[in-house]
Amino acid sequence: MSLRQRLAALLLCLRDPQKVASFQRLCGVEEPRLAGADATAPEERGGRNPDRAAVPEGGGGKLRRRGVRNGVRNGEPAPAGGRESQATLPNRAQGLRRNSLTGEEGEAFGVRNWLLFYLFSFGTELGNEFFYITFFPFWIWNLDALVGRRLVILWVLVMYLGQCAKDVIRWPRPASPPVVKLEVFYNSEYSMPSTHAMSGTAIPLTLVLLTYGRWQYPLMYGLVVATCWCSLVCLSRIYLGMHSILDIIAGFLYAIFILTVFYPYVELIDNFNQIYKYSPLIIISLHLALGIFSFTLDTWSTSRGDTAQILGSGAGIACGSHIAYRIGIMSDPSLDTLPLTIPSITVTRFGKVMLRILIGMVFLLLMRIVMKKITITLACKMFGMKSDDIRKARQCMEIELTYRYVTYGMVGLSITFLVPCLFFFIGLS
């Protein structure tokens, strides 16, 4: 066998959904089986989700799984005596996070090891919106705004290039069966590469690169935390049945490659964002153009909205840092004070941190809710679409790009400008 054939065989092995299913079983995941149920795999739907085929239900636009689920096959009860499950009732759980845009819900599954279930559920959240919208502000408001800004710059690059690669390569998610899908929120996206793995690699590694030498701490501590972080996120995506081993390895290597190329320029980009007079105009135009380009790569999926969301957040944070720098609200420590020492935790300092997080997150949440409501309504009127069917409207390219970009642009602007202004006026700077 030639080297090329061996490499092809290795890639096929790493992409095999049976490997994912084996890892799930090793970690205690079981799919409830119905006696007498047909074990054949559902038909593929457009090459994107080989494990699911959606059919209308009722007329309300909802989607349901075709085949057997919870004792029902295609709307009819399963054969009598057919509820024999490998997982006992107390060990059954429902799939994580229903997707409001597609109507998909996770299938029921069994869990034999709840510790691993909660550990990997936490790991996958390290690559989701809730984590980003709390972690980045925490760094910018409480720890080191410079590190926070530059971390966001590289995160935007990594996530944008990863999302675009998915829609160019167009590999489907691992097939189910044999894989048990514990999460369906991102099931409408393609699989290669794993952007969770990219984010889980880029964020901790970038933090080590940006903070070591700037802050006083042992390098080994940073490397151990980064390794554990990356491993937890990557393994969680296999555990949840969302990616093959090859997807994870490709995401990891792709993130390393992007950081290698762009990290040397992150200081230049950050200084440009803050200092150059016309940088907000260039930032907004560039991020919007990248969003339009990514929306033309493929048909609708949650990947498109996430891309616009990432670009909008990055543009808002960059523009906010420019305004804050111009008016002198946020200033970085002098180079003479480096390296910085980790301050001791006092009651007063801890109280201020908690107040910043509480007040700031409430502000961001209100901004997100208000802007989302306003922009979807205005975009529907602007592009002549009825706003009574929000799900359909949010899948329209013009509306989705507009409301995601503007809404999260304002959230980003709030993180680096509006909320720091609020802190300044109430004495929490």
Short mmCIF file of C-alpha atoms in Angstrom, two decimals:
data_model
loop_
_atom_site.label_atom_id
_atom_site.label_comp_id
_atom_site.label_asym_id
_atom_site.label_seq_id
_atom_site.Cartn_x
_atom_site.Cartn_y
_atom_site.Cartn_z
CA MET A 1 0.00 0.00 0.00
CA SER A 2 1.40 3.40 -1.03
CA LEU A 3 1.80 6.34 1.34
CA ARG A 4 -1.11 8.10 -0.35
CA GLN A 5 -3.37 5.09 0.14
CA ARG A 6 -2.35 4.79 3.78
CA LEU A 7 -3.10 8.46 4.35
CA ALA A 8 -6.50 8.11 2.67
CA ALA A 9 -7.29 5.07 4.81
CA LEU A 10 -6.27 6.96 7.96
CA LEU A 11 -8.50 9.91 7.07
CA LEU A 12 -11.44 7.60 6.42
CA CYS A 13 -10.83 5.91 9.76
CA LEU A 14 -10.73 9.25 11.61
CA ARG A 15 -13.96 10.31 9.90
CA ASP A 16 -15.78 7.05 10.69
CA PRO A 17 -18.95 7.74 12.74
CA GLN A 18 -18.47 4.37 14.45
CA LYS A 19 -15.43 5.86 16.21
CA VAL A 20 -17.64 8.65 17.56
CA ALA A 21 -20.27 6.14 18.67
CA SER A 22 -17.61 4.02 20.36
CA PHE A 23 -16.33 7.04 22.30
CA GLN A 24 -19.88 7.87 23.36
CA ARG A 25 -20.48 4.33 24.61
CA LEU A 26 -17.14 4.39 26.42
CA CYS A 27 -18.27 7.57 28.21
CA GLY A 28 -21.64 6.07 29.14
CA VAL A 29 -24.00 7.36 26.45
CA GLU A 30 -26.76 4.97 25.40
CA GLU A 31 -29.50 5.36 22.84
CA PRO A 32 -32.88 4.04 24.03
CA ARG A 33 -33.84 1.21 21.69
CA LEU A 34 -37.37 0.22 20.79
CA ALA A 35 -38.10 -3.47 20.35
CA GLY A 36 -39.23 -4.22 16.83
CA ALA A 37 -38.18 -0.75 15.62
CA ASP A 38 -36.67 -0.42 12.19
CA ALA A 39 -32.91 0.10 12.54
CA THR A 40 -32.38 1.52 9.09
CA ALA A 41 -30.85 4.97 8.90
CA PRO A 42 -33.08 7.89 7.91
CA GLU A 43 -32.68 9.39 4.49
CA GLU A 44 -30.20 12.16 3.90
CA ARG A 45 -31.57 15.65 3.67
CA GLY A 46 -29.68 17.67 1.09
CA GLY A 47 -26.31 16.24 2.11
CA ARG A 48 -26.16 18.45 5.20
CA ASN A 49 -27.77 16.28 7.89
CA PRO A 50 -27.59 12.60 7.02
CA ASP A 51 -29.08 11.70 10.38
CA ARG A 52 -32.28 13.73 10.12
CA ALA A 53 -35.11 14.20 7.69
CA ALA A 54 -37.57 16.92 8.58
CA VAL A 55 -41.22 16.79 7.59
CA PRO A 56 -43.94 19.36 8.27
CA GLU A 57 -46.13 18.72 11.25
CA GLY A 58 -49.62 20.07 11.37
CA GLY A 59 -49.03 23.30 9.42
CA GLY A 60 -47.46 25.25 12.24
CA GLY A 61 -44.07 25.00 10.55
CA LYS A 62 -42.62 22.75 13.25
CA LEU A 63 -40.25 19.95 12.40
CA ARG A 64 -40.18 16.48 13.88
CA ARG A 65 -37.83 13.55 13.50
CA ARG A 66 -38.83 11.00 10.91
CA GLY A 67 -38.66 7.48 12.30
CA VAL A 68 -39.07 6.23 15.83
CA ARG A 69 -38.86 8.58 18.76
CA ASN A 70 -40.36 8.29 22.24
CA GLY A 71 -42.46 5.30 21.17
CA VAL A 72 -43.90 6.90 18.00
CA ARG A 73 -42.94 6.09 14.42
CA ASN A 74 -44.07 8.60 11.78
CA GLY A 75 -46.97 9.72 13.94
CA GLU A 76 -48.13 6.18 14.82
CA PRO A 77 -47.48 4.18 18.01
CA ALA A 78 -44.62 1.71 17.93
CA PRO A 79 -45.46 -2.00 17.97
CA ALA A 80 -46.93 -3.37 21.18
CA GLY A 81 -44.47 -4.34 23.89
CA GLY A 82 -41.83 -2.27 22.23
CA ARG A 83 -40.41 0.01 24.93
CA GLU A 84 -37.40 -2.02 25.93
CA SER A 85 -34.58 0.42 26.43
CA GLN A 86 -30.94 -0.20 27.25
CA ALA A 87 -31.15 2.88 29.46
CA THR A 88 -33.41 2.68 32.47
CA LEU A 89 -35.92 5.49 32.98
CA PRO A 90 -33.95 7.31 35.74
CA ASN A 91 -30.91 7.48 33.44
CA ARG A 92 -32.69 9.00 30.47
CA ALA A 93 -32.14 12.59 29.36
CA GLN A 94 -33.40 14.81 26.57
CA GLY A 95 -31.11 16.33 23.96
CA LEU A 96 -29.48 19.65 24.80
CA ARG A 97 -30.87 22.97 23.56
CA ARG A 98 -33.73 23.06 21.10
CA ASN A 99 -33.02 25.09 17.96
CA SER A 100 -35.63 27.85 17.70
CA LEU A 101 -34.75 28.57 14.07
CA THR A 102 -35.15 25.04 12.72
CA GLY A 103 -37.51 23.59 15.32
CA GLU A 104 -35.22 20.61 15.89
CA GLU A 105 -35.17 18.99 19.30
CA GLY A 106 -32.59 16.59 20.65
CA GLU A 107 -33.56 12.93 20.85
CA ALA A 108 -33.82 11.06 24.13
CA PHE A 109 -30.72 9.17 25.22
CA GLY A 110 -29.40 7.28 28.21
CA VAL A 111 -26.57 8.34 30.51
CA ARG A 112 -24.56 5.94 32.66
CA ASN A 113 -21.94 8.48 33.78
CA TRP A 114 -23.48 11.79 34.82
CA LEU A 115 -20.13 13.27 35.83
CA LEU A 116 -18.86 13.04 32.25
CA PHE A 117 -22.20 14.28 30.94
CA TYR A 118 -22.04 17.49 32.97
CA LEU A 119 -18.30 17.90 32.37
CA PHE A 120 -18.66 17.70 28.58
CA SER A 121 -21.83 19.82 28.63
CA PHE A 122 -19.76 22.49 30.37
CA GLY A 123 -16.94 21.97 27.87
CA THR A 124 -19.17 22.57 24.87
CA GLU A 125 -20.53 25.76 26.47
CA LEU A 126 -16.97 27.15 26.30
CA GLY A 127 -17.62 27.55 22.57
CA ASN A 128 -21.16 28.98 22.71
CA GLU A 129 -22.61 32.49 22.77
CA PHE A 130 -23.30 32.65 26.51
CA PHE A 131 -19.65 32.04 27.28
CA TYR A 132 -18.42 34.64 24.78
CA ILE A 133 -20.81 37.34 25.95
CA THR A 134 -19.65 36.89 29.55
CA PHE A 135 -15.96 35.99 29.19
CA PHE A 136 -14.82 38.80 26.86
CA PRO A 137 -16.55 41.57 28.87
CA PHE A 138 -15.11 40.12 32.10
CA TRP A 139 -11.58 40.50 30.75
CA ILE A 140 -12.18 43.98 29.37
CA TRP A 141 -14.01 45.38 32.43
CA ASN A 142 -12.07 43.72 35.24
CA LEU A 143 -8.71 42.29 34.21
CA ASP A 144 -6.92 43.73 31.17
CA ALA A 145 -8.69 45.63 28.39
CA LEU A 146 -5.69 45.34 26.05
CA VAL A 147 -5.63 41.56 26.33
CA GLY A 148 -9.41 41.43 25.91
CA ARG A 149 -9.38 43.55 22.74
CA ARG A 150 -6.59 41.59 21.09
CA LEU A 151 -8.13 38.29 22.10
CA VAL A 152 -11.35 39.33 20.33
CA ILE A 153 -9.43 40.31 17.17
CA LEU A 154 -7.89 36.84 16.86
CA TRP A 155 -11.12 35.11 17.89
CA VAL A 156 -13.00 36.88 15.10
CA LEU A 157 -10.37 35.84 12.52
CA VAL A 158 -10.33 32.23 13.68
CA MET A 159 -14.11 31.86 13.83
CA TYR A 160 -14.77 33.66 10.54
CA LEU A 161 -12.25 31.57 8.60
CA GLY A 162 -13.54 28.42 10.28
CA GLN A 163 -17.19 29.14 9.43
CA CYS A 164 -16.28 29.94 5.82
CA ALA A 165 -14.26 26.72 5.54
CA LYS A 166 -17.33 24.73 6.63
CA ASP A 167 -19.46 26.13 3.82
CA VAL A 168 -16.71 25.52 1.27
CA ILE A 169 -15.85 21.93 2.27
CA ARG A 170 -19.50 20.97 2.99
CA TRP A 171 -18.98 17.73 4.91
CA PRO A 172 -22.07 16.50 6.79
CA ARG A 173 -22.26 15.79 10.50
CA PRO A 174 -21.53 12.23 11.69
CA ALA A 175 -24.38 9.90 10.71
CA SER A 176 -27.02 8.95 13.28
CA PRO A 177 -27.27 6.02 13.78
CA PRO A 178 -24.75 4.92 14.93
CA VAL A 179 -23.99 8.29 16.57
CA VAL A 180 -26.35 9.58 19.28
CA LYS A 181 -27.00 13.30 18.80
CA LEU A 182 -27.02 14.86 22.25
CA GLU A 183 -27.23 18.35 20.78
CA VAL A 184 -29.00 19.67 17.69
CA PHE A 185 -28.54 23.42 17.99
CA TYR A 186 -25.78 23.46 15.34
CA ASN A 187 -26.99 20.40 13.47
CA SER A 188 -27.92 22.39 10.36
CA GLU A 189 -24.29 23.42 9.90
CA TYR A 190 -21.62 21.44 8.11
CA SER A 191 -19.04 19.58 10.13
CA MET A 192 -15.53 20.20 8.81
CA PRO A 193 -13.65 21.81 10.53
CA SER A 194 -14.98 22.00 14.08
CA THR A 195 -15.23 25.68 15.00
CA HIS A 196 -15.70 24.66 18.63
CA ALA A 197 -12.30 22.98 18.44
CA MET A 198 -10.88 26.09 16.76
CA SER A 199 -12.27 28.38 19.44
CA GLY A 200 -11.24 25.99 22.21
CA THR A 201 -7.70 26.03 20.83
CA ALA A 202 -7.40 29.70 19.92
CA ILE A 203 -8.78 31.35 23.07
CA PRO A 204 -6.62 29.68 25.75
CA LEU A 205 -3.51 29.66 23.58
CA THR A 206 -3.95 33.34 22.70
CA LEU A 207 -4.45 34.18 26.37
CA VAL A 208 -1.12 32.55 27.20
CA LEU A 209 0.62 34.37 24.34
CA LEU A 210 -0.85 37.73 25.34
CA THR A 211 -0.45 37.48 29.11
CA TYR A 212 2.86 35.70 29.63
CA GLY A 213 5.49 38.38 30.23
CA ARG A 214 2.78 41.00 30.67
CA TRP A 215 1.51 39.37 33.88
CA GLN A 216 3.62 37.57 36.46
CA TYR A 217 2.73 33.88 36.60
CA PRO A 218 4.53 30.58 35.88
CA LEU A 219 4.36 29.63 32.21
CA MET A 220 3.63 26.01 33.14
CA TYR A 221 0.36 27.04 34.81
CA GLY A 222 -0.80 28.77 31.66
CA LEU A 223 0.12 25.82 29.44
CA VAL A 224 -1.66 23.34 31.73
CA VAL A 225 -4.84 25.45 31.77
CA ALA A 226 -4.70 25.90 27.98
CA THR A 227 -4.22 22.16 27.41
CA CYS A 228 -7.09 21.20 29.72
CA TRP A 229 -9.36 23.85 28.18
CA CYS A 230 -8.61 22.74 24.62
CA SER A 231 -8.97 19.03 25.41
CA LEU A 232 -12.28 19.53 27.22
CA VAL A 233 -13.85 21.50 24.35
CA CYS A 234 -12.59 19.11 21.66
CA LEU A 235 -13.66 15.93 23.45
CA SER A 236 -17.06 17.44 24.29
CA ARG A 237 -17.92 17.76 20.59
CA ILE A 238 -17.20 14.08 20.00
CA TYR A 239 -19.13 13.14 23.15
CA LEU A 240 -22.18 15.11 21.97
CA GLY A 241 -22.01 13.42 18.57
CA MET A 242 -21.51 16.64 16.62
CA HIS A 243 -18.08 16.00 15.09
CA SER A 244 -15.84 13.22 13.90
CA ILE A 245 -12.28 12.82 15.18
CA LEU A 246 -11.03 14.21 11.86
CA ASP A 247 -13.16 17.35 12.26
CA ILE A 248 -11.60 17.98 15.67
CA ILE A 249 -8.01 17.44 14.52
CA ALA A 250 -8.56 19.67 11.49
CA GLY A 251 -10.08 22.41 13.66
CA PHE A 252 -7.17 22.25 16.09
CA LEU A 253 -4.53 22.43 13.34
CA TYR A 254 -6.41 25.12 11.40
CA ALA A 255 -6.59 27.33 14.51
CA ILE A 256 -2.85 26.88 15.12
CA PHE A 257 -2.16 27.85 11.52
CA ILE A 258 -4.33 30.99 11.71
CA LEU A 259 -2.68 32.10 14.96
CA THR A 260 0.77 31.51 13.46
CA VAL A 261 -0.08 33.75 10.51
CA PHE A 262 -1.98 36.56 12.26
CA TYR A 263 -0.65 36.75 15.82
CA PRO A 264 2.45 38.77 14.82
CA TYR A 265 0.11 41.50 13.48
CA VAL A 266 -2.40 41.66 16.34
CA GLU A 267 -0.64 44.61 18.02
CA LEU A 268 -0.60 46.51 14.72
CA ILE A 269 -4.32 45.83 14.16
CA ASP A 270 -5.23 46.85 17.71
CA ASN A 271 -3.26 50.11 17.46
CA PHE A 272 -4.88 50.86 14.10
CA ASN A 273 -8.35 50.29 15.58
CA GLN A 274 -7.66 52.71 18.42
CA ILE A 275 -5.53 55.44 16.90
CA TYR A 276 -6.29 55.85 13.19
CA LYS A 277 -8.83 58.60 12.63
CA TYR A 278 -10.98 56.79 10.09
CA SER A 279 -10.63 53.27 11.50
CA PRO A 280 -14.33 52.91 12.49
CA LEU A 281 -15.40 53.46 8.88
CA ILE A 282 -12.89 50.89 7.62
CA ILE A 283 -13.76 48.41 10.38
CA ILE A 284 -17.51 48.57 9.72
CA SER A 285 -17.09 48.35 5.93
CA LEU A 286 -14.64 45.45 6.08
CA HIS A 287 -16.65 43.38 8.55
CA LEU A 288 -19.86 43.99 6.60
CA ALA A 289 -18.20 42.99 3.31
CA LEU A 290 -16.88 39.80 4.89
CA GLY A 291 -20.39 39.03 6.16
CA ILE A 292 -21.94 39.50 2.71
CA PHE A 293 -19.27 37.26 1.17
CA SER A 294 -19.84 34.47 3.69
CA PHE A 295 -23.60 34.57 3.07
CA THR A 296 -23.05 33.74 -0.61
CA LEU A 297 -21.08 30.54 0.07
CA ASP A 298 -24.02 28.19 0.60
CA THR A 299 -27.71 27.86 1.38
CA TRP A 300 -29.08 28.87 4.79
CA SER A 301 -27.76 27.34 7.98
CA THR A 302 -27.11 28.60 11.49
CA SER A 303 -23.51 29.09 10.37
CA ARG A 304 -24.46 32.20 8.40
CA GLY A 305 -26.13 33.93 11.31
CA ASP A 306 -23.28 33.02 13.64
CA THR A 307 -20.78 34.48 11.17
CA ALA A 308 -22.66 37.78 11.01
CA GLN A 309 -22.93 37.73 14.79
CA ILE A 310 -19.16 37.23 15.19
CA LEU A 311 -18.32 39.94 12.68
CA GLY A 312 -20.79 42.38 14.23
CA SER A 313 -19.39 41.78 17.71
CA GLY A 314 -15.83 42.25 16.49
CA ALA A 315 -16.69 45.46 14.65
CA GLY A 316 -18.57 46.87 17.65
CA ILE A 317 -15.76 46.08 20.11
CA ALA A 318 -13.15 47.60 17.80
CA CYS A 319 -15.19 50.77 17.18
CA GLY A 320 -15.99 51.09 20.87
CA SER A 321 -12.31 50.84 21.78
CA HIS A 322 -11.56 53.60 19.26
CA ILE A 323 -14.11 55.97 20.82
CA ALA A 324 -13.06 55.08 24.36
CA TYR A 325 -9.42 55.77 23.47
CA ARG A 326 -10.29 59.10 21.86
CA ILE A 327 -12.17 60.42 24.88
CA GLY A 328 -9.79 58.86 27.41
CA ILE A 329 -12.22 56.58 29.25
CA MET A 330 -10.15 53.42 28.96
CA SER A 331 -6.34 53.59 29.05
CA ASP A 332 -3.83 50.75 29.10
CA PRO A 333 -1.15 50.46 31.80
CA SER A 334 2.16 52.18 31.10
CA LEU A 335 4.97 49.96 29.81
CA ASP A 336 6.99 51.05 32.85
CA THR A 337 4.59 49.14 35.12
CA LEU A 338 5.03 45.82 33.31
CA PRO A 339 4.98 42.99 34.19
CA LEU A 340 1.73 43.35 36.10
CA THR A 341 1.21 41.49 39.35
CA ILE A 342 -1.98 39.62 40.11
CA PRO A 343 -3.72 41.72 42.80
CA SER A 344 -4.84 40.25 46.09
CA ILE A 345 -8.56 39.63 46.48
CA THR A 346 -10.20 41.98 48.97
CA VAL A 347 -13.85 42.40 49.88
CA THR A 348 -13.96 45.83 48.21
CA ARG A 349 -12.28 44.64 45.01
CA PHE A 350 -14.46 41.54 44.81
CA GLY A 351 -17.58 43.63 45.37
CA LYS A 352 -16.66 46.01 42.55
CA VAL A 353 -16.01 43.09 40.20
CA MET A 354 -19.40 41.61 41.00
CA LEU A 355 -21.14 44.96 40.52
CA ARG A 356 -19.44 45.50 37.15
CA ILE A 357 -20.49 42.06 35.98
CA LEU A 358 -24.07 42.43 37.22
CA ILE A 359 -24.65 45.96 35.92
CA GLY A 360 -22.74 45.38 32.71
CA MET A 361 -24.46 42.10 31.82
CA VAL A 362 -27.92 43.54 32.51
CA PHE A 363 -27.04 46.44 30.19
CA LEU A 364 -25.81 44.05 27.46
CA LEU A 365 -28.89 41.85 27.79
CA LEU A 366 -31.25 44.81 27.49
CA MET A 367 -29.28 46.17 24.53
CA ARG A 368 -29.46 42.78 22.80
CA ILE A 369 -33.22 42.39 23.37
CA VAL A 370 -34.11 45.95 22.30
CA MET A 371 -31.85 46.02 19.23
CA LYS A 372 -32.99 42.59 18.08
CA LYS A 373 -36.63 43.61 18.25
CA ILE A 374 -36.05 46.92 16.48
CA THR A 375 -33.72 45.68 13.74
CA ILE A 376 -35.81 42.64 12.75
CA THR A 377 -38.93 44.82 12.43
CA LEU A 378 -37.14 47.55 10.47
CA ALA A 379 -35.32 45.04 8.24
CA CYS A 380 -38.60 43.30 7.39
CA LYS A 381 -40.13 46.64 6.35
CA MET A 382 -36.99 47.63 4.45
CA PHE A 383 -36.86 44.41 2.41
CA GLY A 384 -40.61 43.98 2.02
CA MET A 385 -41.08 40.82 4.09
CA LYS A 386 -43.91 40.16 6.52
CA SER A 387 -42.71 40.08 10.10
CA ASP A 388 -45.52 37.80 11.35
CA ASP A 389 -43.38 34.71 10.62
CA ILE A 390 -40.20 35.57 12.53
CA ARG A 391 -38.58 32.20 11.90
CA LYS A 392 -38.89 32.55 8.13
CA ALA A 393 -37.81 36.19 8.24
CA ARG A 394 -34.69 35.37 10.24
CA GLN A 395 -33.64 32.88 7.56
CA CYS A 396 -33.72 35.54 4.84
CA MET A 397 -30.17 36.64 3.99
CA GLU A 398 -30.84 40.39 3.98
CA ILE A 399 -32.76 40.36 7.25
CA GLU A 400 -30.50 37.94 9.10
CA LEU A 401 -27.32 39.76 8.12
CA THR A 402 -28.84 43.13 9.02
CA TYR A 403 -30.26 42.26 12.42
CA ARG A 404 -27.35 40.08 13.52
CA TYR A 405 -24.70 42.56 12.43
CA VAL A 406 -26.41 45.63 13.89
CA THR A 407 -27.60 43.96 17.10
CA TYR A 408 -24.27 42.41 18.02
CA GLY A 409 -22.40 45.45 16.74
CA MET A 410 -24.22 47.47 19.38
CA VAL A 411 -23.50 44.79 21.99
CA GLY A 412 -19.80 45.00 21.09
CA LEU A 413 -19.89 48.81 21.20
CA SER A 414 -21.46 48.57 24.64
CA ILE A 415 -18.68 46.29 25.91
CA THR A 416 -15.84 48.70 25.14
CA PHE A 417 -17.59 52.09 25.24
CA LEU A 418 -21.13 52.41 26.62
CA VAL A 419 -20.71 50.19 29.68
CA PRO A 420 -17.28 51.69 30.59
CA CYS A 421 -18.93 55.14 30.33
CA LEU A 422 -21.63 53.94 32.72
CA PHE A 423 -18.97 52.61 35.11
CA PHE A 424 -17.16 55.97 34.94
CA PHE A 425 -20.26 57.96 35.86
CA ILE A 426 -21.24 55.73 38.79
CA GLY A 427 -17.69 55.41 40.15
CA LEU A 428 -16.95 51.79 39.19
CA SER A 429 -14.10 52.43 36.74
#
